[in-house]
PDB file of C-alpha atoms in Angstrom:
ATOM      1  CA  LYS O   1      39.281 110.261 144.692  1.00 59.00           C
ATOM      2  CA  GLU O   2      37.754 106.837 144.311  1.00 61.00           C
ATOM      3  CA  LYS O   3      38.155 106.957 140.524  1.00 61.00           C
ATOM      4  CA  ILE O   4      41.819 107.946 140.858  1.00 65.00           C
ATOM      5  CA  ARG O   5      42.445 105.197 143.445  1.00 62.00           C
ATOM      6  CA  GLY O   6      40.698 102.692 141.159  1.00 61.00           C
ATOM      7  CA  LEU O   7      42.800 103.786 138.181  1.00 61.00           C
ATOM      8  CA  LYS O   8      45.997 103.444 140.240  1.00 63.00           C
ATOM      9  CA  GLN O   9      45.012  99.940 141.331  1.00 65.00           C
ATOM     10  CA  MET O  10      44.212  98.979 137.729  1.00 65.00           C
ATOM     11  CA  LYS O  11      47.624 100.289 136.627  1.00 66.00           C
ATOM     12  CA  ILE O  12      49.376  98.284 139.385  1.00 66.00           C
ATOM     13  CA  LYS O  13      47.492  95.119 138.349  1.00 65.00           C
ATOM     14  CA  GLU O  14      48.407  95.777 134.709  1.00 67.00           C
ATOM     15  CA  GLN O  15      52.123  96.139 135.605  1.00 69.00           C
ATOM     16  CA  ARG O  16      51.999  92.923 137.652  1.00 69.00           C
ATOM     17  CA  GLY O  17      50.405  91.161 134.687  1.00 67.00           C
ATOM     18  CA  ILE O  18      53.140  92.366 132.357  1.00 72.00           C
ATOM     19  CA  THR O  19      55.799  91.244 134.852  1.00 76.00           C
ATOM     20  CA  VAL O  20      54.227  87.797 135.184  1.00 73.00           C
ATOM     21  CA  ILE O  21      53.960  87.455 131.390  1.00 79.00           C
ATOM     22  CA  SER O  22      57.621  88.499 131.010  1.00 79.00           C
ATOM     23  CA  ILE O  23      58.761  85.894 133.531  1.00 82.00           C
ATOM     24  CA  ILE O  24      56.686  83.189 131.824  1.00 83.00           C
ATOM     25  CA  LEU O  25      58.145  84.144 128.419  1.00 82.00           C
ATOM     26  CA  ILE O  26      61.711  83.945 129.770  1.00 84.00           C
ATOM     27  CA  ILE O  27      61.017  80.505 131.248  1.00 84.00           C
ATOM     28  CA  VAL O  28      59.455  79.266 127.992  1.00 80.00           C
ATOM     29  CA  ILE O  29      62.420  80.539 125.943  1.00 83.00           C
ATOM     30  CA  ALA O  30      64.864  78.864 128.343  1.00 77.00           C
ATOM     31  CA  ILE O  31      62.983  75.555 128.093  1.00 76.00           C
ATOM     32  CA  VAL O  32      62.906  75.729 124.288  1.00 73.00           C
ATOM     33  CA  LEU O  33      66.662  76.409 124.175  1.00 74.00           C
ATOM     34  CA  ILE O  34      67.355  73.477 126.491  1.00 70.00           C
ATOM     35  CA  ILE O  35      65.210  71.201 124.328  1.00 67.00           C
ATOM     36  CA  LEU O  36      66.984  72.369 121.155  1.00 68.00           C
ATOM     37  CA  ILE O  37      70.403  71.724 122.672  1.00 64.00           C
ATOM     38  CA  LYS O  38      69.386  68.290 123.952  1.00 58.00           C
ATOM     39  CA  ASN O  39      68.026  67.267 120.525  1.00 54.00           C
ATOM     40  CA  VAL O  40      71.418  67.526 118.797  1.00 46.00           C
ATOM     41  CA  LYS O  41      72.413  64.029 117.677  1.00 40.00           C
ATOM     42  CA  ARG O  42      75.270  62.326 115.852  1.00 37.00           C
ATOM     43  CA  ASP O  43      75.085  59.283 113.622  1.00 38.00           C
ATOM     44  CA  ASN O  44      78.189  57.206 114.294  1.00 37.00           C
ATOM     45  CA  ASN O  45      76.883  53.872 113.001  1.00 38.00           C
ATOM     46  CA  ASN O  46      75.480  53.400 116.521  1.00 39.00           C
ATOM     47  CA  ASP O  47      73.043  56.308 116.240  1.00 40.00           C
ATOM     48  CA  GLN O  48      74.545  57.712 119.443  1.00 39.00           C
ATOM     49  CA  GLU O  49      72.644  60.643 120.925  1.00 37.00           C
ATOM     50  CA  LEU O  50      74.477  63.809 121.863  1.00 37.00           C
ATOM     51  CA  GLY O  51      71.890  65.246 124.255  1.00 34.00           C
ATOM     52  CA  THR O  52      74.675  65.589 126.781  1.00 36.00           C
ATOM     53  CA  ARG O  53      78.172  65.896 125.421  1.00 39.00           C
ATOM     54  CA  PRO O  54      80.245  62.729 125.887  1.00 42.00           C
ATOM     55  CA  SER O  55      83.517  62.754 127.791  1.00 44.00           C
ATOM     56  CA  SER O  56      86.657  62.851 125.654  1.00 43.00           C
ATOM     57  CA  GLN O  57      87.060  59.033 125.946  1.00 48.00           C
ATOM     58  CA  GLU O  58      83.643  58.490 124.321  1.00 73.00           C
ATOM     59  CA  ILE O  59      84.064  60.822 121.351  1.00 84.00           C
ATOM     60  CA  ALA O  60      84.194  58.956 118.033  1.00 88.00           C
ATOM     61  CA  VAL O  61      87.476  59.118 116.123  1.00 93.00           C
ATOM     62  CA  PHE O  62      87.573  59.293 112.328  1.00 95.00           C
ATOM     63  CA  GLY O  63      90.293  59.338 109.683  1.00 95.00           C
ATOM     64  CA  ILE O  64      90.676  60.633 106.141  1.00 96.00           C
ATOM     65  CA  ASN O  65      87.581  60.061 103.968  1.00 96.00           C
ATOM     66  CA  GLU O  66      85.496  58.853 106.920  1.00 96.00           C
ATOM     67  CA  PRO O  67      82.406  61.099 107.062  1.00 95.00           C
ATOM     68  CA  VAL O  68      80.559  61.807 110.289  1.00 94.00           C
ATOM     69  CA  THR O  69      76.832  62.524 110.109  1.00 94.00           C
ATOM     70  CA  ILE O  70      75.543  65.122 112.531  1.00 92.00           C
ATOM     71  CA  LYS O  71      71.877  65.066 113.529  1.00 91.00           C
ATOM     72  CA  THR O  72      70.430  68.367 114.684  1.00 90.00           C
ATOM     73  CA  PHE O  73      66.983  69.628 115.535  1.00 90.00           C
ATOM     74  CA  THR O  74      66.634  71.035 112.012  1.00 92.00           C
ATOM     75  CA  GLY O  75      68.008  68.020 110.097  1.00 94.00           C
ATOM     76  CA  ASN O  76      71.199  66.149 109.233  1.00 95.00           C
ATOM     77  CA  TYR O  77      74.491  67.092 107.633  1.00 96.00           C
ATOM     78  CA  SER O  78      77.836  65.362 107.226  1.00 96.00           C
ATOM     79  CA  VAL O  79      81.440  66.495 107.380  1.00 97.00           C
ATOM     80  CA  GLU O  80      84.545  64.638 106.226  1.00 97.00           C
ATOM     81  CA  ILE O  81      88.256  65.398 105.975  1.00 97.00           C
ATOM     82  CA  THR O  82      89.382  64.502 102.444  1.00 97.00           C
ATOM     83  CA  GLY O  83      93.054  65.448 102.491  1.00 97.00           C
ATOM     84  CA  ILE O  84      95.983  66.937 104.383  1.00 97.00           C
ATOM     85  CA  GLN O  85      99.327  68.157 103.117  1.00 95.00           C
ATOM     86  CA  GLU O  86     102.124  70.109 104.715  1.00 96.00           C
ATOM     87  CA  MET O  87     102.728  73.507 103.127  1.00 95.00           C
ATOM     88  CA  ALA O  88     106.179  74.956 102.580  1.00 92.00           C
ATOM     89  CA  GLU O  89     104.628  78.312 101.636  1.00 90.00           C
ATOM     90  CA  ARG O  90     104.574  80.899 104.424  1.00 90.00           C
ATOM     91  CA  ASN O  91     102.802  84.228 104.630  1.00 89.00           C
ATOM     92  CA  GLN O  92     105.464  86.935 104.961  1.00 89.00           C
ATOM     93  CA  PHE O  93     102.979  89.263 106.662  1.00 90.00           C
ATOM     94  CA  SER O  94     101.871  86.820 109.372  1.00 89.00           C
ATOM     95  CA  ASP O  95     103.286  87.056 112.873  1.00 90.00           C
ATOM     96  CA  LYS O  96     102.485  83.345 113.464  1.00 92.00           C
ATOM     97  CA  ASN O  97     105.645  81.213 113.362  1.00 91.00           C
ATOM     98  CA  PHE O  98     104.356  77.655 113.241  1.00 94.00           C
ATOM     99  CA  GLU O  99     106.671  74.653 112.944  1.00 95.00           C
ATOM    100  CA  GLN O 100     104.234  73.101 110.448  1.00 96.00           C
ATOM    101  CA  VAL O 101     101.424  74.533 108.359  1.00 97.00           C
ATOM    102  CA  PHE O 102      98.834  72.247 106.758  1.00 97.00           C
ATOM    103  CA  LEU O 103      96.430  72.636 103.874  1.00 97.00           C
ATOM    104  CA  ILE O 104      93.412  70.563 104.893  1.00 98.00           C
ATOM    105  CA  SER O 105      90.668  69.683 102.411  1.00 98.00           C
ATOM    106  CA  TYR O 106      87.205  68.858 103.677  1.00 98.00           C
ATOM    107  CA  THR O 107      83.724  68.231 102.346  1.00 98.00           C
ATOM    108  CA  TYR O 108      80.394  68.860 103.989  1.00 98.00           C
ATOM    109  CA  LYS O 109      76.931  67.980 102.772  1.00 98.00           C
ATOM    110  CA  ASN O 110      73.534  69.279 103.828  1.00 97.00           C
ATOM    111  CA  ILE O 111      71.630  65.997 103.898  1.00 97.00           C
ATOM    112  CA  SER O 112      68.274  67.148 105.238  1.00 96.00           C
ATOM    113  CA  ASN O 113      68.872  70.306 107.274  1.00 94.00           C
ATOM    114  CA  THR O 114      66.159  72.899 106.732  1.00 95.00           C
ATOM    115  CA  GLU O 115      68.674  75.624 107.629  1.00 94.00           C
ATOM    116  CA  SER O 116      71.759  76.411 105.566  1.00 95.00           C
ATOM    117  CA  VAL O 117      74.950  74.680 106.661  1.00 96.00           C
ATOM    118  CA  TYR O 118      78.291  76.496 106.791  1.00 96.00           C
ATOM    119  CA  ILE O 119      81.460  74.849 108.104  1.00 96.00           C
ATOM    120  CA  SER O 120      84.724  76.770 108.273  1.00 95.00           C
ATOM    121  CA  ASP O 121      88.089  76.586 110.031  1.00 95.00           C
ATOM    122  CA  MET O 122      86.371  78.183 113.051  1.00 93.00           C
ATOM    123  CA  ASP O 123      84.599  74.853 113.694  1.00 94.00           C
ATOM    124  CA  PHE O 124      87.893  72.947 114.043  1.00 96.00           C
ATOM    125  CA  GLN O 125      90.786  72.917 116.509  1.00 95.00           C
ATOM    126  CA  ILE O 126      94.116  71.442 115.478  1.00 97.00           C
ATOM    127  CA  ILE O 127      96.259  69.672 118.061  1.00 97.00           C
ATOM    128  CA  ASP O 128      99.830  68.467 117.547  1.00 97.00           C
ATOM    129  CA  GLU O 129     101.387  65.227 118.846  1.00 95.00           C
ATOM    130  CA  GLU O 130     102.461  66.917 122.074  1.00 96.00           C
ATOM    131  CA  GLY O 131      98.870  67.940 122.812  1.00 95.00           C
ATOM    132  CA  VAL O 132      99.373  71.620 122.010  1.00 96.00           C
ATOM    133  CA  ILE O 133      96.549  73.444 120.239  1.00 96.00           C
ATOM    134  CA  GLY O 134      97.484  75.200 117.018  1.00 96.00           C
ATOM    135  CA  ASP O 135      95.578  77.870 115.157  1.00 96.00           C
ATOM    136  CA  THR O 136      94.465  79.084 111.759  1.00 95.00           C
ATOM    137  CA  TYR O 137      97.126  80.406 109.408  1.00 95.00           C
ATOM    138  CA  PRO O 138      96.626  83.081 106.724  1.00 94.00           C
ATOM    139  CA  ASN O 139      97.772  81.241 103.604  1.00 93.00           C
ATOM    140  CA  SER O 140      96.189  80.897 100.204  1.00 90.00           C
ATOM    141  CA  ILE O 141      93.435  78.392  99.485  1.00 94.00           C
ATOM    142  CA  SER O 142      91.511  77.691  96.297  1.00 94.00           C
ATOM    143  CA  GLN O 143      88.212  76.348  97.672  1.00 96.00           C
ATOM    144  CA  TYR O 144      86.247  78.449 100.147  1.00 96.00           C
ATOM    145  CA  PRO O 145      83.372  77.294 102.374  1.00 97.00           C
ATOM    146  CA  GLN O 146      79.878  78.343 101.279  1.00 97.00           C
ATOM    147  CA  TYR O 147      76.428  78.345 102.846  1.00 97.00           C
ATOM    148  CA  ILE O 148      74.628  75.312 101.439  1.00 97.00           C
ATOM    149  CA  THR O 149      70.983  74.306 101.414  1.00 97.00           C
ATOM    150  CA  LYS O 150      69.416  70.845 101.571  1.00 97.00           C
ATOM    151  CA  GLY O 151      70.921  68.356  99.100  1.00 96.00           C
ATOM    152  CA  ILE O 152      74.020  70.452  98.336  1.00 97.00           C
ATOM    153  CA  THR O 153      77.669  69.474  98.934  1.00 98.00           C
ATOM    154  CA  CYS O 154      80.565  71.890  99.444  1.00 98.00           C
ATOM    155  CA  GLN O 155      84.270  71.119  99.043  1.00 98.00           C
ATOM    156  CA  ALA O 156      86.489  73.558 100.919  1.00 98.00           C
ATOM    157  CA  GLU O 157      89.986  74.057 102.269  1.00 98.00           C
ATOM    158  CA  MET O 158      91.495  75.523 105.408  1.00 97.00           C
ATOM    159  CA  VAL O 159      95.028  76.251 106.538  1.00 97.00           C
ATOM    160  CA  LEU O 160      96.014  75.414 110.119  1.00 97.00           C
ATOM    161  CA  GLY O 161      99.352  75.420 111.885  1.00 96.00           C
ATOM    162  CA  VAL O 162     100.998  73.666 114.830  1.00 97.00           C
ATOM    163  CA  ASN O 163     103.919  74.613 117.055  1.00 95.00           C
ATOM    164  CA  ASN O 164     105.530  71.149 117.313  1.00 96.00           C
ATOM    165  CA  ARG O 165     106.565  68.922 114.429  1.00 95.00           C
ATOM    166  CA  SER O 166     104.066  66.061 114.246  1.00 96.00           C
ATOM    167  CA  ASN O 167     103.505  62.944 112.173  1.00 96.00           C
ATOM    168  CA  VAL O 168      99.894  62.683 113.354  1.00 96.00           C
ATOM    169  CA  ILE O 169      97.636  65.603 114.068  1.00 96.00           C
ATOM    170  CA  GLN O 170      94.208  65.702 115.608  1.00 96.00           C
ATOM    171  CA  LEU O 171      91.327  67.852 114.407  1.00 97.00           C
ATOM    172  CA  GLN O 172      88.485  68.346 116.856  1.00 96.00           C
ATOM    173  CA  TYR O 173      85.173  69.259 115.228  1.00 96.00           C
ATOM    174  CA  ARG O 174      82.501  71.231 117.073  1.00 92.00           C
ATOM    175  CA  ASP O 175      79.001  71.791 115.729  1.00 87.00           C
ATOM    176  CA  ASN O 176      78.937  74.951 117.839  1.00 81.00           C
ATOM    177  CA  MET O 177      82.219  76.715 118.544  1.00 75.00           C
ATOM    178  CA  PHE O 178      81.005  77.507 122.071  1.00 79.00           C
ATOM    179  CA  ASP O 179      80.667  73.796 122.988  1.00 81.00           C
ATOM    180  CA  ASP O 180      83.216  72.613 125.521  1.00 83.00           C
ATOM    181  CA  GLN O 181      83.474  69.129 123.945  1.00 88.00           C
ATOM    182  CA  PRO O 182      83.921  68.228 120.277  1.00 93.00           C
ATOM    183  CA  ILE O 183      81.378  66.091 118.425  1.00 91.00           C
ATOM    184  CA  ALA O 184      84.048  64.212 116.488  1.00 94.00           C
ATOM    185  CA  ILE O 185      87.814  63.880 116.350  1.00 95.00           C
ATOM    186  CA  PHE O 186      89.749  63.325 113.135  1.00 97.00           C
ATOM    187  CA  LYS O 187      93.208  61.727 113.538  1.00 96.00           C
ATOM    188  CA  LEU O 188      95.254  62.448 110.439  1.00 96.00           C
ATOM    189  CA  ASN O 189      98.617  61.063 109.377  1.00 94.00           C
ATOM    190  CA  VAL O 190     100.786  63.800 107.918  1.00 89.00           C
TER     191      VAL O 190
END
């Protein structure tokens, strides 16, 4: 009986140890994730830190051919809008009926990021002059985004549409599509 009781107590202690280790691991993972998120930085000539996302009044605004350098925990990369043109072409199979559709050219460069960089239309939100968010549009492009390693540059295109005719559109760029605030805003004359 004593041996059985001793074995049961050892098993209970072992389960408590596993539970304690599990809780410690969860806490450590949470702390590491918080540190990673807080170490995201942006270089906007002022070397402004993005540990906490700025309010919309503090977000840097860029134009055509004005690159923004993003500092992350794993290194730096840059993104720049290089062109915008309105498209007359429409996709006959799309159910999206935008007032304007734009072909937007952009370039991104992996400056020193140890991880591959990939920037697509999913990282941008288009907003018309009335403040209405547009969406992607399924039209033809000739340059597709690619995963790029350190030192490589990629030129790509995306097609986005807006519901209201606009002379100036805004592109909000997010390093992570789940962020509630953009890192940079591009104001583009159409």
